[in-house]
PDB file of C-alpha atoms in Angstrom:
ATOM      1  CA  UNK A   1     -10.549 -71.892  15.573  1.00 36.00           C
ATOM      2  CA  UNK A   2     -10.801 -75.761  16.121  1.00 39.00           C
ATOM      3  CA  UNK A   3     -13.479 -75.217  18.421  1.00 42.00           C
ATOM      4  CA  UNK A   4     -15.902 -73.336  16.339  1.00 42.00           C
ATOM      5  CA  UNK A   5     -19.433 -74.778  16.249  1.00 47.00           C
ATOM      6  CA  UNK A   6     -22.415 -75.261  13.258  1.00 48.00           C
ATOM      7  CA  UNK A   7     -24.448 -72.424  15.327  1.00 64.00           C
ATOM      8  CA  UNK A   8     -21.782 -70.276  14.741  1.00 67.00           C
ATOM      9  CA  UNK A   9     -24.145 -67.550  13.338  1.00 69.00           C
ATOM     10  CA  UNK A  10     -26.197 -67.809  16.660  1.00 68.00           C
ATOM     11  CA  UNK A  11     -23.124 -67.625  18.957  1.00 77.00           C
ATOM     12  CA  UNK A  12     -21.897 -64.594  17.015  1.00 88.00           C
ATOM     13  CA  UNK A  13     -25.127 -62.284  15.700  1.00 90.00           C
ATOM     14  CA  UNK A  14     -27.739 -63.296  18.140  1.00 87.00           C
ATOM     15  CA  UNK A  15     -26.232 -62.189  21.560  1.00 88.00           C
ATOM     16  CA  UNK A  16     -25.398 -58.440  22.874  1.00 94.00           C
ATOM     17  CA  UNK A  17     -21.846 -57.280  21.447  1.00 95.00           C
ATOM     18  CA  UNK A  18     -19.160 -55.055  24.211  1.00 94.00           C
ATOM     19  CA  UNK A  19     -16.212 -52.890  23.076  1.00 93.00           C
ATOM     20  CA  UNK A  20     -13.260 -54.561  24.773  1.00 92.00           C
ATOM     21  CA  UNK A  21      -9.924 -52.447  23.943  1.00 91.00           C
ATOM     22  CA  UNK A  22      -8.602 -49.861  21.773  1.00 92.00           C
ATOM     23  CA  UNK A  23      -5.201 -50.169  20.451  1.00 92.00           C
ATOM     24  CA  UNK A  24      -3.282 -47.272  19.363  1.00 89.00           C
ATOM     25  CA  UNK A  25      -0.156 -48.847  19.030  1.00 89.00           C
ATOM     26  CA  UNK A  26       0.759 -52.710  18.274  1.00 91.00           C
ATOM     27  CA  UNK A  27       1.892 -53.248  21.602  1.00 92.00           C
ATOM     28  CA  UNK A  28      -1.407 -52.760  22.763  1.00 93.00           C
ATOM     29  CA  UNK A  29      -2.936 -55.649  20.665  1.00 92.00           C
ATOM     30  CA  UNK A  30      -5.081 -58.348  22.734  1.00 89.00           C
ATOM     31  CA  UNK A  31      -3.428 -61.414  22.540  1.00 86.00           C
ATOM     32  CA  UNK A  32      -3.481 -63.614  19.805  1.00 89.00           C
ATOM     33  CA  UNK A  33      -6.854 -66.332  20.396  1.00 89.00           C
ATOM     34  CA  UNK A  34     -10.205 -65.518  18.544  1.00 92.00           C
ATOM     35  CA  UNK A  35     -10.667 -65.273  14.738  1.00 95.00           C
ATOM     36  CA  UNK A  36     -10.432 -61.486  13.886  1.00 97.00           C
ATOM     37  CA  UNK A  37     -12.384 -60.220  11.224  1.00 97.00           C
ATOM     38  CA  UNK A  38     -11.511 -56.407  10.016  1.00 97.00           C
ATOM     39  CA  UNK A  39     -12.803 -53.584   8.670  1.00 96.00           C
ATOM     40  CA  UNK A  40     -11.092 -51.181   6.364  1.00 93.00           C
ATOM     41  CA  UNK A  41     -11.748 -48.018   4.388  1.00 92.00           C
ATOM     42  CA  UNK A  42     -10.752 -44.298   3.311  1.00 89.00           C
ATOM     43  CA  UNK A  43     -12.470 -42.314   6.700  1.00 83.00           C
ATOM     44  CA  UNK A  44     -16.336 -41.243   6.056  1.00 86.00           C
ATOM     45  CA  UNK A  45     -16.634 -44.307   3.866  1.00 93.00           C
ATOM     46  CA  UNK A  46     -19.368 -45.736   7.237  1.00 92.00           C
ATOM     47  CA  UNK A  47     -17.544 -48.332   8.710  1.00 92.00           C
ATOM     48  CA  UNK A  48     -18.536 -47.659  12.248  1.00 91.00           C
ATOM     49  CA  UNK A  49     -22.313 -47.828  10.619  1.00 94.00           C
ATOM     50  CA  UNK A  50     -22.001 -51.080   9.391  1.00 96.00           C
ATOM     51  CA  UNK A  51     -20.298 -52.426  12.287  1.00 95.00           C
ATOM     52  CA  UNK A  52     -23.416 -51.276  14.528  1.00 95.00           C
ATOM     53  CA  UNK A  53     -26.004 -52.930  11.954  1.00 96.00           C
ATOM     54  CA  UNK A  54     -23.719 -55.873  11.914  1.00 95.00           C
ATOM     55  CA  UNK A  55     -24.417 -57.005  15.561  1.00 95.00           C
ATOM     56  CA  UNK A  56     -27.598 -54.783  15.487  1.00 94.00           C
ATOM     57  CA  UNK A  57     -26.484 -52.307  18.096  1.00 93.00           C
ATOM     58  CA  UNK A  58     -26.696 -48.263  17.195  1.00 89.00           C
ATOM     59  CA  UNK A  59     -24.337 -47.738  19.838  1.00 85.00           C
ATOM     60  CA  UNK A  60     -21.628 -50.316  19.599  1.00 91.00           C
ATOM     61  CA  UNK A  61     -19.188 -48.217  17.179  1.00 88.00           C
ATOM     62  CA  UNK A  62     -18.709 -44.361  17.187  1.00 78.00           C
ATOM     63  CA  UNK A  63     -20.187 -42.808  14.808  1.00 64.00           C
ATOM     64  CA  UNK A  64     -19.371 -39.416  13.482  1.00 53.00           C
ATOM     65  CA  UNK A  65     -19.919 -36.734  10.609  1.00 51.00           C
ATOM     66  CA  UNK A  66     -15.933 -35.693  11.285  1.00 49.00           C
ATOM     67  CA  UNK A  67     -13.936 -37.988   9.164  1.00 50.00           C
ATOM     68  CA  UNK A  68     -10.941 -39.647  11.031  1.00 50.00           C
ATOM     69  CA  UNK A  69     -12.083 -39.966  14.206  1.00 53.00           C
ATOM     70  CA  UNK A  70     -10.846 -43.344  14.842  1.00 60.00           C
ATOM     71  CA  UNK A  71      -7.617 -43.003  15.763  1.00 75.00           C
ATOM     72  CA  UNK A  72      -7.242 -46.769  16.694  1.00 86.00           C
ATOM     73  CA  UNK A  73      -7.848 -50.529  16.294  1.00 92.00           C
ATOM     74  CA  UNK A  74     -11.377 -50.938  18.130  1.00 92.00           C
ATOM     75  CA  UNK A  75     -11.986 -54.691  19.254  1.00 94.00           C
ATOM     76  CA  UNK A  76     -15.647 -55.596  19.583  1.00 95.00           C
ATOM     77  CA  UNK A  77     -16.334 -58.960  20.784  1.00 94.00           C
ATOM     78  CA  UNK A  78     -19.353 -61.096  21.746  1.00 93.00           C
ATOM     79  CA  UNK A  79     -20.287 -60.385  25.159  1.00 93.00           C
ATOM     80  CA  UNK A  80     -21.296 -63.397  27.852  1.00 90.00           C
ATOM     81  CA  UNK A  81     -17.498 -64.723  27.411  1.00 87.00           C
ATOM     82  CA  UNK A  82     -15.033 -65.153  30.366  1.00 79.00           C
ATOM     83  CA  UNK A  83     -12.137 -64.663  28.124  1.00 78.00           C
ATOM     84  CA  UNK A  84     -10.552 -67.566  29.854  1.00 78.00           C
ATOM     85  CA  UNK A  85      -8.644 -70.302  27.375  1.00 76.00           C
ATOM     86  CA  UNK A  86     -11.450 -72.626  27.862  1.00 82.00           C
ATOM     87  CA  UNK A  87     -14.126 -69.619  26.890  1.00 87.00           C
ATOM     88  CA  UNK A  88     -13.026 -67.723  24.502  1.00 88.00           C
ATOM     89  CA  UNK A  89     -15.573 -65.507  22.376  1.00 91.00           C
ATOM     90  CA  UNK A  90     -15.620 -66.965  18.879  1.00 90.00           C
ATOM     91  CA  UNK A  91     -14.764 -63.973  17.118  1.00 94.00           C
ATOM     92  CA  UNK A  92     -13.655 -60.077  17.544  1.00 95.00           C
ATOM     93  CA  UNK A  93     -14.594 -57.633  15.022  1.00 96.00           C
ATOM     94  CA  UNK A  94     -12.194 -55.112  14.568  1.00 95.00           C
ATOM     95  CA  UNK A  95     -12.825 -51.038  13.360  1.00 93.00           C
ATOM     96  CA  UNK A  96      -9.477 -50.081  11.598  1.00 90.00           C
ATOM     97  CA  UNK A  97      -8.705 -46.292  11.694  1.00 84.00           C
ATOM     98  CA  UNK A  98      -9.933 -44.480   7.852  1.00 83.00           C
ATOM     99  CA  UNK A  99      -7.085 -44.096   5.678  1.00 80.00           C
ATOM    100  CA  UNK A 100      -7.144 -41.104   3.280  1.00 71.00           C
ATOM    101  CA  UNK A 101      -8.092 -38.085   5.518  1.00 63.00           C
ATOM    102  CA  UNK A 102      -6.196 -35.371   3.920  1.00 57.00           C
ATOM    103  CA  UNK A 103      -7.170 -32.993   6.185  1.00 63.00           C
ATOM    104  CA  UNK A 104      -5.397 -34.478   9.326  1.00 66.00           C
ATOM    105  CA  UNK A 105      -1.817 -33.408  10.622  1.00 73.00           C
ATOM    106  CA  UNK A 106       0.518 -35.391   8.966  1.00 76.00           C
ATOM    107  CA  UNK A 107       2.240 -36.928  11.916  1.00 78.00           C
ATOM    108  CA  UNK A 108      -1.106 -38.155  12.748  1.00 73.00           C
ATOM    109  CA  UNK A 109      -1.981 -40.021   9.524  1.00 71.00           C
ATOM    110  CA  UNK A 110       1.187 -41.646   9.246  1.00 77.00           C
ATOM    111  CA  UNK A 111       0.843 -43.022  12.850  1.00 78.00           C
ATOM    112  CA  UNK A 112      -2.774 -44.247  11.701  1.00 75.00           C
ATOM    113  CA  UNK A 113      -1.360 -45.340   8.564  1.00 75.00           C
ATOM    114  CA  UNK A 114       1.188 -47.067   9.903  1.00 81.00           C
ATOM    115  CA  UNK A 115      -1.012 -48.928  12.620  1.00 85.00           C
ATOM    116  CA  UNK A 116      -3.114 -50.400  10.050  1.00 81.00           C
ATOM    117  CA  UNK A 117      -0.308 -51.697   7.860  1.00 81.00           C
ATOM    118  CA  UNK A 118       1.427 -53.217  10.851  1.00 87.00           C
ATOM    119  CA  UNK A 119      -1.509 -54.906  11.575  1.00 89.00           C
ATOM    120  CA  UNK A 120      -2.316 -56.563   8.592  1.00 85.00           C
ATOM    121  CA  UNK A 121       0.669 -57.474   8.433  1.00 83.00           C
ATOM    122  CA  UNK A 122       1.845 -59.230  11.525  1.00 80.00           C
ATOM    123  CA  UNK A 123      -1.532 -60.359  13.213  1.00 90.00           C
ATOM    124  CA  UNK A 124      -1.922 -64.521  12.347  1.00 90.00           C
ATOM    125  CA  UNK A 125      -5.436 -64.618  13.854  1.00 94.00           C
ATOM    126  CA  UNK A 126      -6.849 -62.070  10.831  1.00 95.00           C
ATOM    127  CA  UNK A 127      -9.191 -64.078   8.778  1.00 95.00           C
ATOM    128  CA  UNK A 128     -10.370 -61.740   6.493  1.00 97.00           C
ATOM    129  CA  UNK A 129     -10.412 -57.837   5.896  1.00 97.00           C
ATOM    130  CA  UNK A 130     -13.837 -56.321   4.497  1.00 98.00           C
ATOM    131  CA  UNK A 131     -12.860 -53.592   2.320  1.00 97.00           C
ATOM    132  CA  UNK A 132     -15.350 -50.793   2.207  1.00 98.00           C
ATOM    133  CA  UNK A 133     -15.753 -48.548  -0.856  1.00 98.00           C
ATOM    134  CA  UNK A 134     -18.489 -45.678  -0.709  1.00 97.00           C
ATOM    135  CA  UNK A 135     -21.208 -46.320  -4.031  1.00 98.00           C
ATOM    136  CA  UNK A 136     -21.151 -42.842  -5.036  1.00 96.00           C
ATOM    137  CA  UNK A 137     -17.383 -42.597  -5.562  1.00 95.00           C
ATOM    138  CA  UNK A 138     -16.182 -46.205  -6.759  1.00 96.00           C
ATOM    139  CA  UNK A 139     -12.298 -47.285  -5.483  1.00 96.00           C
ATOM    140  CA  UNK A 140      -9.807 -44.709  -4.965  1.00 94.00           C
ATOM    141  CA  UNK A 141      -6.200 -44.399  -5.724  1.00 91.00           C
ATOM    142  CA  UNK A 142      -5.843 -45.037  -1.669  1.00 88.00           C
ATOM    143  CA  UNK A 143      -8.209 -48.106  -1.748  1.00 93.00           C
ATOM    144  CA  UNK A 144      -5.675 -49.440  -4.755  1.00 93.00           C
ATOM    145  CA  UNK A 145      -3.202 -49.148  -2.705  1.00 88.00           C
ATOM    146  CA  UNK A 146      -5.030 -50.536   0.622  1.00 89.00           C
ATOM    147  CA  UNK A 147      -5.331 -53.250  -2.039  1.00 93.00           C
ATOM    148  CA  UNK A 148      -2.495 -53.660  -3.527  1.00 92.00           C
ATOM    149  CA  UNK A 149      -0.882 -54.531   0.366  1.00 86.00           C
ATOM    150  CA  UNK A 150      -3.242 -56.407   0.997  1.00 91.00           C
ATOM    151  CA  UNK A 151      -1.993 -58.670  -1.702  1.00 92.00           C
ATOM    152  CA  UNK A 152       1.468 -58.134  -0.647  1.00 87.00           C
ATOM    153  CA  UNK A 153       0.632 -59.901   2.809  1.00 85.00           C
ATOM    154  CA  UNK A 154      -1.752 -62.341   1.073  1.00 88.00           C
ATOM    155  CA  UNK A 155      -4.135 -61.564   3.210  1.00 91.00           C
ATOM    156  CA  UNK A 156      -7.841 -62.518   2.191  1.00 95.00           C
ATOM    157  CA  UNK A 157      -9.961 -59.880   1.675  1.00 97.00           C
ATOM    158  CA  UNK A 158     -13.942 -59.178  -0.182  1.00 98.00           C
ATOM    159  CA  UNK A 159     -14.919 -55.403  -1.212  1.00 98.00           C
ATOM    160  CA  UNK A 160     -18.553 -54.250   0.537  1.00 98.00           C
ATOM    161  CA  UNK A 161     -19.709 -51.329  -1.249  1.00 98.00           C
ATOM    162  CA  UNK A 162     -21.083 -48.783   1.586  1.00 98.00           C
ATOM    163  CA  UNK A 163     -24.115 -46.758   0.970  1.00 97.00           C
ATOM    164  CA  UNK A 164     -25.576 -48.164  -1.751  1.00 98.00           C
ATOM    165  CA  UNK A 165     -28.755 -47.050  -1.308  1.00 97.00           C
ATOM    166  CA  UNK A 166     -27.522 -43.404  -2.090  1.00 97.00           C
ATOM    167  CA  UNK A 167     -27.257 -44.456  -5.990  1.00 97.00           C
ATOM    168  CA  UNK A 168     -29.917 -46.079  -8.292  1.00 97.00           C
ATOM    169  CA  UNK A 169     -30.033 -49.925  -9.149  1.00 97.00           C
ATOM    170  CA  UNK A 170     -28.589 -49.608 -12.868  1.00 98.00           C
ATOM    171  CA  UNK A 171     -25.536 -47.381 -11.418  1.00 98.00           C
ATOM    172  CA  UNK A 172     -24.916 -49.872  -8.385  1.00 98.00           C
ATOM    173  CA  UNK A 173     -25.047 -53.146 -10.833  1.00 97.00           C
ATOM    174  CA  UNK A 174     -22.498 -50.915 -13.156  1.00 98.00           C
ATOM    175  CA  UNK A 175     -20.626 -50.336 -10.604  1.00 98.00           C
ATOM    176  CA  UNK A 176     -20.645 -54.011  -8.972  1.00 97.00           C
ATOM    177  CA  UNK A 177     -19.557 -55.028 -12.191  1.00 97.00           C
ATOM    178  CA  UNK A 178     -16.701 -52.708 -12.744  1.00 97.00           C
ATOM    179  CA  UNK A 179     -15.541 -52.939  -8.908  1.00 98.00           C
ATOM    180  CA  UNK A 180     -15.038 -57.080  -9.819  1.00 97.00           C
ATOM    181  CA  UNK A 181     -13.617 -56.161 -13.191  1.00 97.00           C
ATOM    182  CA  UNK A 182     -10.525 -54.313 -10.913  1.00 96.00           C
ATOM    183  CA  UNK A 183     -10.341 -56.851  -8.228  1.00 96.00           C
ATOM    184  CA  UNK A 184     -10.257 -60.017 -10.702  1.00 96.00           C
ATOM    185  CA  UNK A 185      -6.241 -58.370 -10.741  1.00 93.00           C
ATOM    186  CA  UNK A 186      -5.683 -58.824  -7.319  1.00 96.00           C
ATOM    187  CA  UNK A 187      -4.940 -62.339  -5.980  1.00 96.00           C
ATOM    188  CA  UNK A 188      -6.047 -61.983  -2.287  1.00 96.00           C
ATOM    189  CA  UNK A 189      -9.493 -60.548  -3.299  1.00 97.00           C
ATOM    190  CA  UNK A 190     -12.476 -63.029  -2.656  1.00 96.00           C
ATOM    191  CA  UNK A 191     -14.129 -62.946  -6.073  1.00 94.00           C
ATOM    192  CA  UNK A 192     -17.822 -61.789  -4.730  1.00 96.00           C
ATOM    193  CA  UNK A 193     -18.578 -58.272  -4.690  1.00 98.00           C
ATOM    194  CA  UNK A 194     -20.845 -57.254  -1.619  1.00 98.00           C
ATOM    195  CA  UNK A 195     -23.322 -54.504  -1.849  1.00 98.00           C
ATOM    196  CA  UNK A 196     -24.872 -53.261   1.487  1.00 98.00           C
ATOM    197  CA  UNK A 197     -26.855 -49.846   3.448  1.00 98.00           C
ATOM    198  CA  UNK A 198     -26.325 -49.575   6.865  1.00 96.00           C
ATOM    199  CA  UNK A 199     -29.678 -46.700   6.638  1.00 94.00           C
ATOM    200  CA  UNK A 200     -31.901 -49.247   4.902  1.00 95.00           C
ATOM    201  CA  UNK A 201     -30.345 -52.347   6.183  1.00 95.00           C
ATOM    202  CA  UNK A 202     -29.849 -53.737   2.870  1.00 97.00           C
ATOM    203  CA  UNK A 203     -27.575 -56.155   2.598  1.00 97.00           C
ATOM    204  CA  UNK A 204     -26.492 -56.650   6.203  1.00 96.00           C
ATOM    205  CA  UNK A 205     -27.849 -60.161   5.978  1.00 95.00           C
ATOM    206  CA  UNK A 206     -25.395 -61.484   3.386  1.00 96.00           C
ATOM    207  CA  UNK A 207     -22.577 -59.572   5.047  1.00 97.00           C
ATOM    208  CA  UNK A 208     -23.111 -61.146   8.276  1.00 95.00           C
ATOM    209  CA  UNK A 209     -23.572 -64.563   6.347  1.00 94.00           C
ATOM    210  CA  UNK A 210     -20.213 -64.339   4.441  1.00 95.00           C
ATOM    211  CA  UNK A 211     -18.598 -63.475   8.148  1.00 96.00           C
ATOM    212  CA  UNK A 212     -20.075 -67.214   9.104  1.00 94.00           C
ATOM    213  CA  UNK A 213     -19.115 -68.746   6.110  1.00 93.00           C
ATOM    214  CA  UNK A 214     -15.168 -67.249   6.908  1.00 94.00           C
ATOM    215  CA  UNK A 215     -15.289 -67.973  10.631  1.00 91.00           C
ATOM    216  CA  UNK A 216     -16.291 -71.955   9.181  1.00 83.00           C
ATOM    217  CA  UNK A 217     -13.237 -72.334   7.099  1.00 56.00           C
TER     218      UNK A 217
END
């Protein structure tokens, strides 16, 4: 946005954050006006968790031990805004439904599937899409392919590794260095592998840093 200003960060991270919408179908999408920023990953990979230590609010996003409970494109946005074109919030975060939750019905994971795609497809105020990959089990044949669109749509997009305080230091640097080795293939992945814990708040700081840095360009 033209209008974006050098205390970005304290516009954005300092002040409460509100739900505003959930959008199970494009239709339903706000309109087009703040930079979005998105969050993907395979369903129990903790997005909602890193979304709440994000703004610093437990309660913000849903969390839950079922896998695939978000059904829909959740739109969290700065509160204190009028919404009006002269006050727009700076930025909306957005909680993408999990992808790779075998155990849904199928209808159902195709509609979710088919969401996201749309979405990252068609929506010219995405900025960037934070990829999340769980420590303990590395990128997934459905992450490759999560990937491997993303590319398609030249879409810019950085890998956070969730969880990382579930592994030791040795096996996360391993792992940070093999996760660049297989994005350094794909041309819409930002080069910098993050590494964060929602539990021990580790991390969180660069996260929300790189979100500035994006929201600057």
């Amino acid at each position: 946005m033209a209008n974006l200003q050098p205390d970005l960060d304290v516009k954005v991270f300092s002040r409460p954050w509100i739900f505003i919408r959930g959008v199970p179908a494009m239709k339903f999408l706000p309109p087009e006006g703040p930079a979005e920023i998105a969050f993907a990953g395979r369903s129990n990979v903790g997005k909602s968790s890193l979304i709440n230590a994000l703004v610093g609010q437990n309660g913000l996003a849903r969390t839950s031990n079922t896998p695939g409970r978000t059904q829909e494109l959740n739109y969290f946005v700065p509160d204190g805004y009028s919404g009006g074109a002269d006050d727009m919030p700076p930025c909306a975060l957005v909680d993408m439904p999990g992808y790779g939750y075998a155990e849904a019905p199928k209808e159902q994971v195709d509609n979710w599937t088919r969401l996201v795609f749309d979405y990252l497809r068609g929506r010219s105020t995405l900025k960037r899409v934070y990829v999340l990959i769980d420590s303990r089990h590395g990128i997934k044949k459905n992450d490759d392919e999560v990937l491997d669109l993303l590319d398609k749509a030249a879409i810019s997009y950085q890998v956070v590794l969730t969880k990382s305080d579930k592994i030791k230091p040795p096996a996360l640097e391993k792992l940070k260095a093999e996760t660049s080795t297989k994005i350094a293939k794909h041309p819409a992945a930002y080069p910098f592998i993050l590494a964060t814990s929602s539990e021990k708040s580790e991390g969180i700081d660069t996260l929300r840093a790189a979100i500035i840095e994006v929201l600057n360009l």
